[in-house]
Amino acid sequence: MAVSMRDLDPAFQGAGQKAGIEIWRIEKLSPVSIPKSSHGKFYTGDSYIILKTSASKSGALRHDIHYWLGEVTSQDEAGAAAIKTVELDAALGGRAVQYREVQGHETEKFLSYFKPCIIPLKGGIASGFKHVEEEEYKTCLYVCQGKHVVHVKEVPFARSSLNHDNIFILDTKSKIFQFNGSNSSIQERAKALEVVQYIKDTYHDGKCEVAAIEDGKLMADAETGEFWVFFGGFAPLPRKTTRDEAKSIDIVATRLYRVQKGQAEPVEIESLTRELLDTNGCYIVDCGIEVFVWMGRNTSLDERKTASGAADELLLGLDRPKCHVVRVIEGFETVMFRSKFDSWPQSTNVAVTEDGRGKVAALLKRQGLNVRGLMKAAPPKEEPQPYIDCTGNLQVWCVNGQQKTLLQASDQSKFYSGDCYIFQYSYPGELKEEHLIGTWFGRQSVEEDRVSAISQADKIIELLKFSATQARIYEGYEPLQFFVIFQSFLVFKGGLSEGYKKHLVEKELADDTYKDDGIALFRVQGTGPDNMQSIQVEPVASSLNSSYCYILHSGSSVFTWTGNLTTSEDQELVERQLDLIKPDMQSKLQKEGAESEQFWETLGGKFEYPSEKIGRDAESDPHLFSCTFLKGRNLTFFFIFIFKNLFTLKIASEFLHSMFLCF
């Protein structure tokens, strides 16, 4: 797609050249840059464009673009935001994923940019709206929802707004009250407390009191009584919860539309396959809960703008104006988009050119702007390959000598370093159900269990008539696709098998198997919620690393430690992993350099620790071995390929076995 200077709005010149967040507000149907001091302040009557630029260690840049629509923004401003988002993507080379965010229904990805939350303000730049300048402080009631990122919404200041499921914040002139619904979790309460602190610092200059009110607690203390006075006195809330009243979302069949002359024309399909998408066209994939707009590489900028508008019109016609819309470019589709298709090739021969990016960079360079960041072609974000369907069925067995025990679903992703495991993953293929049989060997596992795991995995493959793909995984060398299957992965110290315990006795070693009531330290790692890992390490200060986040628990205390070199994404993973390790306990945040004495005492005192990320051995080239067997005058050759750390190696064990039987 060629891009000319007339297609590039002046407000976007120089955008996306360095890591960070840039925001534009739509004013008179044109984008106007917002200063950093106003980032996170969104008005209900406005529309905004948000660009998140991330830099890899190599310096390459990756972009995500969101456009946020206030609940009372005008239709013209909303349309302008959608169109200008397409222009911004074109200026950045046509590779960014674009997200439509509607107030009150934002994605977690978007909300994670603004810690701890966003609280939309009433008003707007458009005619008929004015940013509200309050002369007298107005009492407001907010509802908070979410464990990892928080949705904050103002609700009517009335008793009927309260319920047992959520957490509410009553913001008054002199005091902020946090009302904790009896059904809310510890994590939700901790997140809401961050919102309370944000309101205190932002709107009260840090000079007001804060009080916590527990749902169901009678007016035994002054603060509880003071809270209920605002609602006309205490009265019990109805037991019916908002979760009971929540409407279920109907699951509808996926529909495909092709955009023709600005209209979404339905395409009759029996199944959704990659072959239906033409590189010269734009398509809308309606999956009910979410909608995707796919833009072919050979489409023009105008065609992409038209497709964006067609998607909005389609949702209005279907009475789903608040539905999430994600726009992707051919060759840079997300895993979520590809998973909606019955079949998707492992690789597509898409000629990705730097023509558009280069032309825009040249035009900007003539104007004296720095274009180094723009010229760096960001590689697509590392994502799992699409040939692993994320909706398959997983079974996991723990090996104990010659026996194997099927694990419950809640324990399928919890492994011990001293044990071996067998997993079977079954998922729909193009013609039939596909099977992946894997063995995972812990670093401390014993030879007896490893041999048994291989033997029992071979039996499963034999029952499947040798049609399955086999993988052998070693702790510390798990590939990305492995984590896609397990989603969240925990590795505990020690082991449960009899062979491992016997080994400890013979070596006169202490049993360091994970115990829930002992001191335990976990290193959290991964690139996102789809491949999170927690690895138990020695509970000493030397196990820390500035490039990682950690979870430390001892008895009734839980700490989360964040290294100075970690990102907000790393810190979000800690919160998610805490739900698995200690779901019912509130953690104490420890930032590197500002730890409490209790934290260091739990680890046995301060010691030096590294700061560089833990590296993995480089992948070696495959090796080809020639084997010669002599039997009388017959000479037979066959070849074996050996790959290090290969995940999807098709095991031809039945062939090799038959060959050996011949001699």
XYZ file of C-alpha atoms in Angstrom:
663
model
C 0.000 0.000 0.000
C 1.605 3.242 -1.137
C 1.298 6.188 1.255
C 1.534 9.809 0.103
C 2.043 12.907 2.220
C -1.555 13.979 1.701
C -2.640 10.809 3.485
C -0.598 11.607 6.590
C -2.207 13.954 9.089
C 0.330 16.557 10.313
C -0.500 15.622 13.912
C 1.045 12.171 13.338
C 4.376 13.365 11.975
C 7.189 11.850 14.021
C 4.819 9.533 15.912
C 5.965 6.131 17.129
C 9.704 6.828 16.972
C 10.430 5.864 20.572
C 8.947 3.633 23.227
C 6.078 5.074 25.226
C 2.467 6.225 24.925
C 1.183 9.026 22.700
C -2.406 10.279 22.786
C -4.470 12.454 20.462
C -7.969 13.822 21.042
C -10.361 14.372 18.137
C -11.128 18.076 17.927
C -13.168 19.373 14.989
C -12.715 15.921 13.374
C -8.896 16.195 13.487
C -6.391 14.669 15.935
C -4.741 17.044 18.428
C -1.816 15.837 20.531
C -2.417 15.596 24.295
C 0.461 16.468 26.672
C 1.791 13.740 28.972
C 0.461 15.587 32.010
C -3.076 14.826 30.751
C -2.508 11.163 29.887
C -5.139 9.004 31.558
C -7.728 11.797 31.663
C -10.533 10.879 29.284
C -13.773 12.826 28.891
C -17.067 11.057 28.247
C -17.922 13.406 25.372
C -14.646 12.912 23.474
C -12.894 10.389 21.235
C -9.180 9.626 21.512
C -6.406 7.783 19.659
C -3.758 6.045 21.768
C -0.458 4.731 20.351
C 1.616 2.315 22.468
C 5.165 1.899 21.126
C 7.350 -0.896 22.502
C 11.058 -1.388 21.780
C 12.824 -4.744 21.697
C 16.409 -5.235 22.858
C 17.527 -4.915 19.231
C 15.930 -1.471 19.044
C 13.127 -2.526 16.684
C 9.783 -0.895 17.394
C 6.354 -2.526 17.685
C 3.071 -0.604 17.743
C -0.423 -1.141 19.132
C -3.102 1.449 18.332
C -6.345 1.965 20.255
C -9.147 4.435 19.706
C -11.285 5.188 22.760
C -14.876 6.369 22.452
C -16.602 8.175 25.336
C -20.154 7.065 26.048
C -21.607 10.386 24.836
C -19.106 11.215 22.097
C -20.653 12.272 18.799
C -20.972 9.828 15.921
C -18.850 12.112 13.737
C -15.986 12.165 16.252
C -16.154 8.403 16.709
C -15.966 7.920 12.937
C -13.071 10.374 12.649
C -11.151 8.476 15.351
C -11.642 5.196 13.476
C -10.452 6.675 10.174
C -7.477 8.524 11.677
C -6.394 5.291 13.363
C -6.094 3.669 9.931
C -4.018 6.641 8.747
C -1.697 6.373 11.745
C -1.192 2.661 11.090
C -0.332 3.428 7.455
C 2.218 6.008 8.560
C 3.851 3.395 10.793
C 4.152 0.868 7.982
C 0.780 -0.882 8.103
C 1.658 -3.498 10.728
C -0.025 -2.382 13.933
C -3.001 -4.165 15.498
C -5.837 -1.685 16.021
C -8.373 -1.916 18.847
C -11.722 -0.186 19.299
C -12.297 0.700 22.960
C -15.734 1.771 24.214
C -16.063 3.475 27.596
C -16.911 0.930 30.273
C -15.964 -2.001 28.023
C -12.234 -1.456 27.563
C -9.843 -4.346 26.980
C -7.379 -5.374 29.697
C -4.561 -4.495 27.333
C -5.740 -0.898 27.099
C -6.399 -0.468 30.808
C -2.931 -1.821 31.639
C -1.401 1.332 30.118
C -2.921 3.535 32.820
C -2.124 2.519 36.387
C -4.050 2.001 38.523
C -7.128 2.929 36.465
C -8.900 5.515 34.348
C -11.882 7.445 35.676
C -13.680 9.125 32.759
C -14.594 12.735 33.475
C -17.870 14.297 32.442
C -17.734 16.771 29.585
C -16.066 17.012 26.210
C -14.532 19.297 23.601
C -17.427 19.054 21.139
C -20.183 21.662 20.984
C -22.774 21.124 23.646
C -20.203 19.816 26.128
C -17.893 21.673 28.447
C -15.278 20.229 30.755
C -16.813 20.449 34.161
C -15.057 22.840 36.508
C -16.436 22.145 39.946
C -16.582 25.068 42.375
C -17.846 22.830 45.191
C -16.651 19.243 45.596
C -19.270 16.798 44.413
C -19.797 13.498 46.235
C -19.391 10.585 43.779
C -19.939 6.831 43.991
C -17.765 4.527 41.853
C -17.875 0.767 41.291
C -14.566 -1.127 40.853
C -14.336 -4.443 38.997
C -11.316 -6.576 38.139
C -8.420 -8.400 39.799
C -5.587 -7.486 37.436
C -6.716 -4.286 35.775
C -9.601 -2.277 37.186
C -12.712 -1.006 35.455
C -13.898 2.057 37.378
C -17.312 3.491 36.591
C -19.361 6.222 38.253
C -22.799 4.978 39.311
C -25.817 6.812 40.749
C -25.213 7.976 44.299
C -27.911 5.777 45.824
C -28.234 2.712 48.055
C -29.677 0.751 45.111
C -26.277 0.970 43.366
C -24.567 -1.090 46.103
C -24.334 -4.888 45.953
C -22.456 -7.772 47.566
C -20.314 -8.698 44.549
C -18.342 -5.548 43.844
C -16.293 -2.921 45.596
C -17.537 0.651 45.758
C -15.699 3.882 46.447
C -17.599 6.794 47.962
C -15.638 9.971 47.330
C -16.662 12.843 49.595
C -15.045 16.206 50.233
C -13.254 15.176 53.430
C -13.085 11.359 53.322
C -12.935 8.464 50.840
C -14.793 5.268 51.812
C -14.032 1.857 50.290
C -17.054 -0.449 50.614
C -16.011 -4.100 50.203
C -18.827 -6.351 49.006
C -18.947 -9.637 50.933
C -18.443 -11.656 47.714
C -15.416 -9.663 46.520
C -11.951 -11.229 46.565
C -8.764 -10.110 48.293
C -7.178 -9.257 44.953
C -10.149 -7.067 43.981
C -9.950 -5.257 47.313
C -6.212 -4.658 46.912
C -6.738 -3.191 43.434
C -9.569 -0.984 44.670
C -7.275 0.333 47.414
C -4.879 1.504 44.692
C -7.785 3.374 43.101
C -8.598 4.992 46.452
C -5.001 6.194 46.739
C -5.142 7.490 43.155
C -8.308 9.497 43.886
C -6.763 10.839 47.088
C -3.575 11.985 45.332
C -5.286 13.295 42.186
C -8.376 15.037 43.499
C -7.555 15.744 47.150
C -3.844 16.582 46.943
C -3.253 13.643 49.282
C -4.946 15.456 52.188
C -8.116 13.507 52.951
C -8.928 10.559 55.225
C -9.542 7.014 53.991
C -11.830 4.395 55.549
C -12.608 0.756 54.715
C -16.202 -0.472 55.208
C -16.964 -4.201 55.330
C -20.233 -5.411 53.827
C -22.539 -6.887 56.485
C -20.758 -5.205 59.378
C -23.230 -3.411 61.620
C -22.728 0.162 62.777
C -20.330 -0.892 65.522
C -17.716 1.737 64.715
C -17.919 5.410 63.862
C -16.632 5.114 60.266
C -19.207 2.462 59.322
C -21.968 4.592 60.780
C -20.602 7.669 58.994
C -20.675 5.783 55.677
C -24.312 4.701 56.000
C -25.409 8.202 56.989
C -24.725 9.243 53.380
C -27.357 6.680 52.296
C -29.967 7.669 54.854
C -28.990 5.130 57.515
C -28.088 1.430 57.595
C -30.319 -1.153 55.954
C -29.337 -4.624 54.691
C -28.732 -4.986 50.976
C -30.808 -7.524 49.000
C -29.146 -10.934 48.735
C -29.704 -11.176 44.992
C -26.380 -10.389 43.354
C -25.565 -8.597 40.178
C -23.894 -11.780 38.938
C -27.248 -13.542 39.208
C -28.803 -10.798 37.127
C -26.036 -10.718 34.531
C -27.256 -11.606 31.089
C -25.469 -14.411 29.332
C -24.066 -13.631 25.923
C -25.590 -15.707 23.189
C -23.087 -17.785 21.278
C -23.671 -17.224 17.587
C -22.154 -18.852 14.539
C -19.190 -16.999 13.088
C -20.150 -14.911 10.064
C -17.933 -13.593 7.276
C -18.567 -10.360 5.354
C -16.676 -8.823 2.462
C -16.652 -5.040 2.263
C -17.926 -3.974 -1.162
C -18.472 -0.283 -1.979
C -18.605 0.608 1.699
C -21.124 -2.101 2.598
C -20.623 -5.358 4.487
C -21.830 -8.082 2.124
C -22.332 -11.528 3.733
C -20.286 -14.416 2.341
C -21.894 -17.861 2.352
C -19.480 -20.312 3.981
C -19.584 -23.884 5.202
C -16.468 -23.423 7.321
C -14.123 -20.503 7.966
C -10.756 -21.053 6.258
C -7.821 -18.841 5.326
C -8.470 -19.412 1.608
C -11.626 -17.282 1.823
C -9.593 -14.106 2.419
C -8.392 -12.318 -0.722
C -5.310 -10.100 -0.431
C -7.076 -7.516 -2.632
C -10.051 -7.113 -0.282
C -11.159 -6.255 3.256
C -13.299 -8.592 5.352
C -15.274 -8.543 8.599
C -15.266 -11.667 10.777
C -18.180 -11.496 13.237
C -17.624 -13.878 16.157
C -20.459 -12.554 18.321
C -18.545 -11.328 21.378
C -15.836 -9.751 19.252
C -15.484 -8.571 15.666
C -12.348 -8.575 13.520
C -11.614 -6.473 10.446
C -9.051 -8.125 8.159
C -7.321 -5.925 5.588
C -5.451 -7.446 2.652
C -1.930 -6.202 1.930
C -2.925 -5.007 -1.550
C -5.803 -2.806 -0.385
C -5.578 0.983 -0.520
C -5.762 3.349 2.423
C -9.249 4.459 1.360
C -10.436 0.846 1.221
C -9.171 0.250 4.758
C -10.927 3.368 6.026
C -14.136 2.236 4.344
C -13.860 -1.225 5.931
C -13.517 0.337 9.359
C -16.669 2.385 8.850
C -18.542 -0.628 7.498
C -17.760 -2.588 10.664
C -19.149 0.194 12.868
C -22.319 0.403 10.756
C -22.725 -3.372 10.924
C -22.552 -3.336 14.727
C -25.069 -0.501 14.928
C -27.432 -2.491 12.732
C -26.997 -5.556 14.950
C -27.544 -3.421 18.098
C -24.053 -4.208 19.426
C -22.376 -0.782 19.460
C -20.159 -1.648 22.461
C -18.668 -4.804 20.935
C -14.868 -5.066 20.751
C -13.436 -4.514 17.275
C -9.879 -5.559 16.394
C -8.345 -4.657 13.022
C -5.475 -6.747 11.661
C -3.328 -6.588 8.547
C -2.633 -9.585 6.325
C 0.583 -11.255 7.417
C 0.382 -9.827 10.950
C -2.718 -11.584 12.272
C -2.907 -12.250 15.998
C -3.229 -15.733 17.487
C -6.735 -14.870 18.682
C -7.790 -14.016 15.118
C -6.247 -17.150 13.626
C -7.906 -19.343 16.258
C -11.328 -18.379 14.862
C -10.572 -20.267 11.636
C -11.090 -23.962 11.089
C -7.780 -24.074 9.241
C -4.895 -21.676 8.913
C -1.604 -22.466 7.136
C 1.524 -22.509 9.256
C 3.107 -19.906 7.011
C 1.711 -17.564 4.411
C 3.669 -16.324 1.425
C 2.923 -12.663 1.945
C 5.398 -10.258 0.433
C 5.812 -7.674 3.169
C 7.356 -4.597 1.655
C 8.995 -1.650 3.303
C 7.683 0.585 0.508
C 4.995 2.346 2.532
C 7.182 2.815 5.601
C 10.128 3.977 3.515
C 8.130 6.577 1.589
C 6.646 8.064 4.733
C 10.070 8.120 6.410
C 11.592 9.870 3.386
C 8.889 12.534 3.430
C 9.353 13.147 7.126
C 13.135 13.264 6.755
C 12.813 16.099 4.225
C 11.024 18.073 6.895
C 13.992 17.632 9.228
C 12.383 15.047 11.520
C 14.251 12.170 13.132
C 13.096 8.985 11.400
C 15.405 6.386 12.903
C 12.633 4.788 14.921
C 10.259 4.822 11.971
C 12.789 3.155 9.682
C 13.296 0.254 12.066
C 10.978 -2.495 10.966
C 9.570 -4.094 14.066
C 9.288 -7.849 13.739
C 5.906 -9.303 14.579
C 5.434 -9.951 18.279
C 6.595 -13.417 19.216
C 3.430 -15.448 19.279
C 2.632 -19.137 19.366
C 2.308 -20.794 15.985
C -1.313 -21.306 14.918
C -1.053 -25.056 14.343
C -1.706 -25.582 18.052
C -5.420 -25.018 18.594
C -5.902 -23.326 21.974
C -9.321 -24.879 22.585
C -8.312 -28.555 22.692
C -8.567 -31.114 25.492
C -5.603 -31.608 27.839
C -4.851 -34.619 30.034
C -1.774 -34.866 32.261
C -0.353 -37.848 34.164
C 2.338 -37.862 36.849
C 4.740 -40.801 36.530
C 5.586 -42.861 39.612
C 7.757 -45.794 38.643
C 5.746 -48.033 36.323
C 2.492 -46.301 37.253
C 0.957 -43.069 36.087
C -1.691 -40.991 37.881
C -4.133 -38.727 36.053
C -4.066 -35.213 37.500
C -7.159 -33.153 38.201
C -7.767 -30.164 35.931
C -6.766 -27.761 38.729
C -3.348 -29.457 39.064
C -2.544 -30.012 35.371
C -0.148 -27.067 35.189
C 1.619 -27.704 38.516
C 4.771 -29.764 37.996
C 7.574 -30.828 40.348
C 11.207 -30.618 39.292
C 11.871 -34.102 40.688
C 9.098 -35.797 38.694
C 8.270 -36.777 35.110
C 4.943 -36.169 33.385
C 3.037 -37.356 30.322
C 0.521 -35.088 28.625
C -1.950 -35.737 25.830
C -3.353 -32.760 23.967
C -6.154 -33.409 21.476
C -7.400 -30.664 19.183
C -9.427 -30.461 15.945
C -7.330 -30.727 12.789
C -8.183 -30.006 9.180
C -9.519 -33.501 8.476
C -9.605 -35.244 11.848
C -8.728 -34.807 15.494
C -5.012 -34.318 16.056
C -3.070 -35.608 19.055
C 0.129 -34.461 20.684
C 1.734 -36.821 23.179
C 4.462 -35.255 25.268
C 6.788 -36.180 28.091
C 8.224 -33.573 30.456
C 11.354 -34.390 32.452
C 12.138 -32.401 35.582
C 15.762 -31.445 36.174
C 15.894 -33.507 39.365
C 13.934 -36.488 38.050
C 15.466 -39.965 38.295
C 16.349 -42.235 35.394
C 13.776 -44.846 36.402
C 10.901 -42.364 36.004
C 12.273 -41.021 32.705
C 12.460 -44.475 31.150
C 8.975 -45.287 32.429
C 7.552 -42.005 31.054
C 8.946 -42.734 27.576
C 7.641 -46.297 27.634
C 4.136 -45.323 28.748
C 3.983 -42.462 26.229
C 4.903 -44.949 23.476
C 1.987 -47.135 24.540
C -0.419 -44.221 24.200
C 0.959 -43.501 20.730
C 0.552 -47.159 19.809
C -3.122 -47.037 20.898
C -3.534 -44.048 18.588
C -2.114 -46.170 15.734
C 1.058 -44.075 15.581
C -0.869 -41.082 14.224
C 0.135 -38.717 17.051
C 2.964 -36.221 17.180
C 5.405 -36.885 19.993
C 7.416 -34.330 21.961
C 10.044 -34.731 24.653
C 10.392 -31.636 26.793
C 13.123 -30.923 29.321
C 12.691 -28.479 32.185
C 14.076 -25.101 31.250
C 13.847 -25.763 27.501
C 10.097 -25.596 27.025
C 9.121 -23.951 23.701
C 6.452 -21.284 23.423
C 3.804 -23.672 22.069
C 4.117 -25.769 25.230
C 3.043 -22.823 27.361
C 0.129 -22.060 25.028
C -1.306 -25.469 25.877
C -0.825 -25.082 29.631
C -1.554 -21.298 29.733
C -0.086 -20.933 33.225
C 2.799 -23.135 34.336
C 4.239 -23.693 37.832
C 7.368 -25.685 38.674
C 7.785 -26.607 42.337
C 10.955 -27.848 43.978
C 11.250 -31.484 44.986
C 9.171 -34.406 43.804
C 6.375 -36.803 44.712
C 7.495 -40.045 43.050
C 8.874 -42.941 45.095
C 11.979 -43.057 42.910
C 12.814 -39.429 43.693
C 12.285 -39.923 47.437
C 14.460 -43.065 47.373
C 17.167 -41.084 45.615
C 17.111 -38.494 48.427
C 17.505 -41.200 51.063
C 20.402 -42.846 49.229
C 22.198 -39.516 48.798
C 21.318 -38.461 52.366
C 19.679 -35.297 51.022
C 16.972 -33.293 52.740
C 13.473 -33.332 51.248
C 12.960 -29.894 49.687
C 9.569 -30.715 48.159
C 7.212 -27.722 48.121
C 5.146 -27.420 51.291
C 2.275 -24.972 51.388
C 3.048 -23.728 54.905
C 6.800 -23.282 54.437
C 8.976 -20.489 53.040
C 8.889 -20.495 49.237
C 10.221 -18.086 46.585
C 8.964 -18.114 42.986
C 10.485 -16.363 39.981
C 7.770 -15.206 37.559
C 8.543 -15.076 33.847
C 6.877 -15.143 30.440
C 5.840 -12.681 27.728
C 2.121 -12.536 28.474
C -0.935 -14.188 30.065
C -0.781 -17.007 27.487
C 2.653 -18.271 28.560
C 3.118 -17.433 32.236
C 5.555 -19.411 34.341
C 6.460 -19.495 38.024
C 9.651 -21.319 38.948
C 10.395 -22.111 42.585
C 13.946 -21.165 43.573
C 15.961 -21.183 46.769
C 14.356 -18.793 49.290
C 17.474 -16.658 49.710
C 18.304 -13.121 48.579
C 20.919 -14.342 46.079
C 18.075 -15.954 44.068
C 16.643 -12.527 43.222
C 17.322 -10.866 39.879
C 16.571 -7.256 38.906
C 15.141 -8.424 35.553
C 12.339 -10.482 37.131
C 9.441 -10.303 39.554
C 9.086 -12.716 42.480
C 6.478 -14.087 44.862
C 7.628 -14.895 48.403
C 5.378 -16.459 50.999
C 5.972 -17.655 54.506
C 3.095 -18.751 56.691
C 0.515 -15.961 56.686
C 2.698 -13.426 54.818
C 2.964 -13.004 51.044
C 5.283 -10.548 49.288
C 5.566 -9.597 45.621
C 8.983 -8.203 44.656
C 9.536 -6.238 41.442
C 13.025 -5.737 40.035
C 14.052 -2.337 38.727
C 14.476 -3.708 35.191
C 10.988 -5.220 34.946
C 8.108 -3.802 32.900
C 4.450 -3.221 33.696
C 3.680 -6.400 31.720
C 6.010 -8.387 34.019
C 4.286 -6.950 37.071
C 0.855 -7.879 35.701
C 1.987 -11.505 35.357
C 2.886 -11.549 39.058
C -0.674 -10.649 39.983
C -2.060 -13.378 37.747
C 0.331 -16.012 39.125
C -0.485 -14.973 42.682
C -4.068 -16.083 41.998
C -2.733 -19.598 41.426
C -0.144 -19.816 44.196
C -1.917 -17.922 46.996
C -5.400 -16.926 45.793
C -6.833 -15.985 49.184
C -4.035 -13.829 50.557
C -3.240 -10.169 50.030
C 0.370 -9.531 49.096
C 2.729 -6.813 50.277
C 4.394 -5.070 47.354
C 8.171 -4.740 47.590
C 10.030 -2.609 45.072
C 13.741 -3.177 44.580
C 15.627 -0.781 46.817
C 12.665 -0.093 49.106
C 12.106 -3.484 50.748
C 10.831 -3.906 54.294
C 12.889 -5.479 57.082
C 10.353 -8.325 57.291
C 11.009 -9.183 53.634
C 14.777 -9.482 54.131
C 14.339 -11.412 57.397
C 12.185 -13.974 55.583
C 14.986 -14.465 53.033
C 17.629 -14.777 55.740
C 19.218 -11.361 55.207
C 20.530 -9.246 52.333
C 22.975 -10.638 49.763
C 24.175 -9.626 46.331
C 22.138 -10.829 43.358
C 22.405 -10.514 39.538
C 20.536 -8.153 37.240
C 20.843 -9.786 33.787
C 18.110 -12.036 32.443
C 18.799 -15.742 32.673
C 19.937 -16.967 29.257
C 19.237 -20.267 27.590
C 21.608 -22.376 25.577
C 21.516 -21.425 21.923
C 19.714 -23.783 19.583
C 22.198 -25.977 17.773
C 22.004 -26.945 14.113
C 20.423 -30.310 13.327
C 22.845 -33.173 12.766
C 22.472 -35.987 10.235
C 23.844 -39.400 11.203
C 24.319 -42.306 8.789
C 23.860 -45.773 10.278
C 25.107 -48.905 8.491
C 23.939 -52.424 9.358
C 25.699 -55.485 7.923
C 24.016 -58.884 7.748
C 25.720 -61.336 5.522
C 26.035 -59.700 2.110
C 23.176 -57.276 2.696
C 24.120 -53.669 3.355
C 21.397 -51.369 4.693
C 21.580 -47.636 5.260
C 19.197 -45.346 6.989
C 19.513 -41.877 8.427
C 18.555 -40.259 11.677
C 18.110 -36.525 12.198
C 18.892 -35.252 15.686
C 17.432 -31.898 16.665
C 18.187 -30.178 19.929
C 15.102 -28.874 21.782
C 12.810 -29.644 18.835
C 9.154 -29.551 19.835
C 7.119 -31.066 17.018
C 9.328 -33.940 15.915
C 7.289 -36.663 14.245
C 8.539 -39.854 15.852
C 8.946 -42.741 13.396
C 9.625 -45.199 16.194
C 7.581 -47.975 14.576
C 9.806 -47.767 11.489
C 13.065 -47.848 13.460
C 11.750 -50.680 15.609
C 10.928 -52.767 12.540
C 14.370 -52.065 11.074
C 16.126 -53.359 14.162
C 13.953 -56.475 14.192
C 15.314 -57.327 10.755
C 18.757 -57.937 12.211
